[in-house]
Structure formats: structure tokens, C-alpha cells
């Protein structure tokens, strides 16, 4: 009987150890996802700064080009063509930056969704671990109670003899 009790206790300890491993892995996963969100947020901030700087730079370039135009028709025409070409590049750059921002927003949304899923999973696992622990504690109480009753019966038998 004591060997069985010891075996049950050992099984309970093993399950506790496994549950703790699972809890640690889930906790690390949530922490890793949070770091990724922070990294993406930093990237968005840097991209926004770059976008603003580039936009200001492009606006300054356009302003300088406008101020430098001469009365010479040929020079004016040439500068207009250059400006149009630069505007096309600028539009393409802005389009590229906007695409990157949209991609990052989608990534952030996915990470946010993953965080919510991980959080729900973590909470469910935590609840399950709590339930298992409660069951294990109840089982230990029953075993201890049964063991106590057996010892009492043994003492009674000894007294009768």
C-alpha cells in the first residue's frame, strides 16, 4: 500500500514538474511576442522619422529648383523635365514607404492577434494547472486520510491483541 502511495505521490510530483515546464515555455513565448511588438513599433517610428526627413528634403529640393529657374526657355523646360522625373521618383518612394507602413501595420496586427491567442492559451493552461493542482491536493488529502485510518486500525488491532 505504501509503495502505491509513494508511486501516486511520485506521479503527482512528475506532473507538477511537467506543468511547470509548460508554464515556463508559455511565459517565454508571450515575452518574446511582446519584444517583437516593441521592435516593430521602433521600426515604425524610425521609418516615420525617415519619411518626414525625406519629405522635407524633397520639398526643399523642389523649392530650390523653383527659385533657380532662369528666364531662358530651354533651361526652364529642362528643369521642368528634371522636376517631373524627380516627382515621379518621390511619388514612388512615398508609395514604397506607404506599402512598408501597411506591411508593418499588418504585422503588428498579426502579432497583436498572436499575443491575444497566447494570452488566452496561457490563461487556459494556468487554469488547467490550477485544476490539476487542486485535484492533486484533494488526492493527497484522501491518501493521507486513508493512511491515517489504516494506522488507527493497526493500533486498534495491536491493542486488542
Coordinates of C-alpha atoms in Angstrom, one line a residue:
X1 CA 0.0 0.0 0.0
X2 CA 2.8 2.4 0.9
X3 CA 4.5 1.7 -2.3
X4 CA 1.3 2.6 -4.2
X5 CA 1.0 5.8 -2.2
X6 CA 4.6 6.6 -2.9
X7 CA 4.0 5.9 -6.6
X8 CA 1.0 8.2 -6.7
X9 CA 3.0 10.9 -4.9
X10 CA 5.8 10.5 -7.4
X11 CA 3.4 10.7 -10.3
X12 CA 1.9 13.9 -8.8
X13 CA 5.4 15.4 -8.5
X14 CA 6.3 14.5 -12.1
X15 CA 3.1 16.1 -13.3
X16 CA 3.8 19.2 -11.3
X17 CA 7.3 19.4 -12.8
X18 CA 5.9 18.9 -16.4
X19 CA 3.2 21.6 -15.8
X20 CA 5.9 24.0 -14.6
X21 CA 7.9 23.4 -17.7
X22 CA 4.9 24.1 -19.9
X23 CA 4.1 27.2 -17.9
X24 CA 7.7 28.5 -18.4
X25 CA 7.6 27.8 -22.1
X26 CA 4.3 29.7 -22.5
X27 CA 5.6 32.6 -20.4
X28 CA 8.7 32.9 -22.6
X29 CA 6.6 32.8 -25.7
X30 CA 4.5 35.7 -24.5
X31 CA 7.6 37.7 -23.6
X32 CA 9.1 37.0 -27.0
X33 CA 6.0 38.3 -28.8
X34 CA 6.0 41.4 -26.7
X35 CA 9.6 42.1 -27.6
X36 CA 8.7 41.7 -31.3
X37 CA 5.9 44.2 -31.0
X38 CA 8.3 46.7 -29.4
X39 CA 10.8 46.2 -32.1
X40 CA 8.2 46.7 -34.8
X41 CA 7.0 49.9 -33.1
X42 CA 10.6 51.2 -33.0
X43 CA 10.9 50.4 -36.7
X44 CA 7.7 52.3 -37.5
X45 CA 8.9 55.3 -35.5
X46 CA 12.3 55.2 -37.4
X47 CA 10.5 54.9 -40.7
X48 CA 8.2 57.8 -39.9
X49 CA 11.2 59.9 -39.0
X50 CA 13.0 58.9 -42.2
X51 CA 9.8 59.6 -44.2
X52 CA 9.4 63.1 -42.7
X53 CA 13.1 63.9 -43.2
X54 CA 13.0 62.7 -46.8
X55 CA 9.8 64.6 -47.4
X56 CA 11.3 67.8 -46.0
X57 CA 14.4 67.3 -48.1
X58 CA 12.3 66.7 -51.2
X59 CA 10.2 69.8 -50.5
X60 CA 13.4 71.8 -50.1
X61 CA 14.8 70.4 -53.3
X62 CA 11.6 71.4 -55.2
X63 CA 11.7 74.9 -53.7
X64 CA 15.4 75.4 -54.7
X65 CA 14.6 74.2 -58.2
X66 CA 11.8 76.7 -58.5
X67 CA 14.0 79.5 -57.2
X68 CA 16.8 78.7 -59.6
X69 CA 14.8 78.8 -62.8
X70 CA 16.1 81.3 -65.3
X71 CA 14.4 83.3 -67.9
X72 CA 15.9 81.1 -70.6
X73 CA 13.1 79.0 -72.0
X74 CA 15.3 76.0 -72.8
X75 CA 16.7 75.9 -69.2
X76 CA 13.2 76.2 -67.8
X77 CA 12.0 73.4 -69.9
X78 CA 15.0 71.2 -68.9
X79 CA 14.4 71.9 -65.2
X80 CA 10.7 71.2 -65.6
X81 CA 11.6 67.8 -67.0
X82 CA 14.0 67.1 -64.2
X83 CA 11.5 68.1 -61.6
X84 CA 8.8 65.9 -63.2
X85 CA 11.2 63.0 -63.1
X86 CA 12.1 63.7 -59.5
X87 CA 8.5 64.0 -58.6
X88 CA 7.9 60.5 -60.1
X89 CA 10.7 59.1 -58.0
X90 CA 9.4 60.9 -55.0
X91 CA 5.9 59.5 -55.6
X92 CA 7.3 56.1 -56.0
X93 CA 9.4 56.5 -52.8
X94 CA 6.2 57.7 -50.9
X95 CA 4.3 54.7 -52.4
X96 CA 7.0 52.4 -51.2
X97 CA 7.1 53.9 -47.8
X98 CA 3.3 53.7 -47.5
X99 CA 3.5 50.0 -48.6
X100 CA 6.1 49.3 -45.9
X101 CA 3.9 51.1 -43.3
X102 CA 0.9 49.0 -44.4
X103 CA 3.0 45.8 -44.2
X104 CA 4.2 46.8 -40.7
X105 CA 0.7 47.5 -39.6
X106 CA -0.4 44.1 -40.8
X107 CA 2.5 42.5 -39.0
X108 CA 1.6 44.4 -35.8
X109 CA -2.0 43.3 -36.1
X110 CA -0.8 39.7 -36.6
X111 CA 1.5 39.9 -33.5
X112 CA -1.3 41.5 -31.5
X113 CA -3.6 38.7 -32.5
X114 CA -0.9 36.2 -31.6
X115 CA -0.4 37.9 -28.3
X116 CA -4.1 37.6 -27.6
X117 CA -4.1 33.9 -28.6
X118 CA -1.0 33.3 -26.4
X119 CA -2.6 35.1 -23.6
X120 CA -5.8 33.1 -23.8
X121 CA -3.8 29.9 -24.1
X122 CA -1.6 30.9 -21.2
X123 CA -4.7 31.6 -19.1
X124 CA -6.4 28.4 -20.1
X125 CA -3.2 26.4 -19.3
X126 CA -2.8 28.2 -16.0
X127 CA -6.5 27.4 -15.1
X128 CA -5.9 23.7 -16.1
X129 CA -2.8 23.6 -14.0
X130 CA -4.7 25.1 -11.1
X131 CA -7.4 22.5 -11.6
X132 CA -4.8 19.7 -11.7
X133 CA -3.1 21.0 -8.6
X134 CA -6.5 21.2 -6.8
X135 CA -7.2 17.6 -7.8
X136 CA -3.8 16.5 -6.7
X137 CA -4.2 18.2 -3.4
X138 CA -7.5 16.5 -2.9
X139 CA -6.0 13.2 -3.8
X140 CA -3.2 13.7 -1.3
X141 CA -5.7 14.6 1.4
X142 CA -7.7 11.4 0.6
X143 CA -4.5 9.3 0.7
X144 CA -3.3 10.9 3.9
X145 CA -6.8 10.4 5.4
X146 CA -6.8 6.7 4.3
X147 CA -3.3 6.2 5.6
X148 CA -4.3 7.8 8.9
X149 CA -7.3 5.5 9.2
X150 CA -5.2 2.4 8.4
X151 CA -2.7 3.4 11.1
X152 CA -5.6 3.8 13.6
X153 CA -7.0 0.3 12.6
X154 CA -3.5 -1.1 13.1
X155 CA -3.2 0.4 16.5
X156 CA -6.6 -0.9 17.5
X157 CA -5.6 -4.4 16.4
X158 CA -2.4 -4.2 18.4
X159 CA -4.4 -3.1 21.5
X160 CA -6.9 -6.0 21.1
X161 CA -4.0 -8.5 20.9

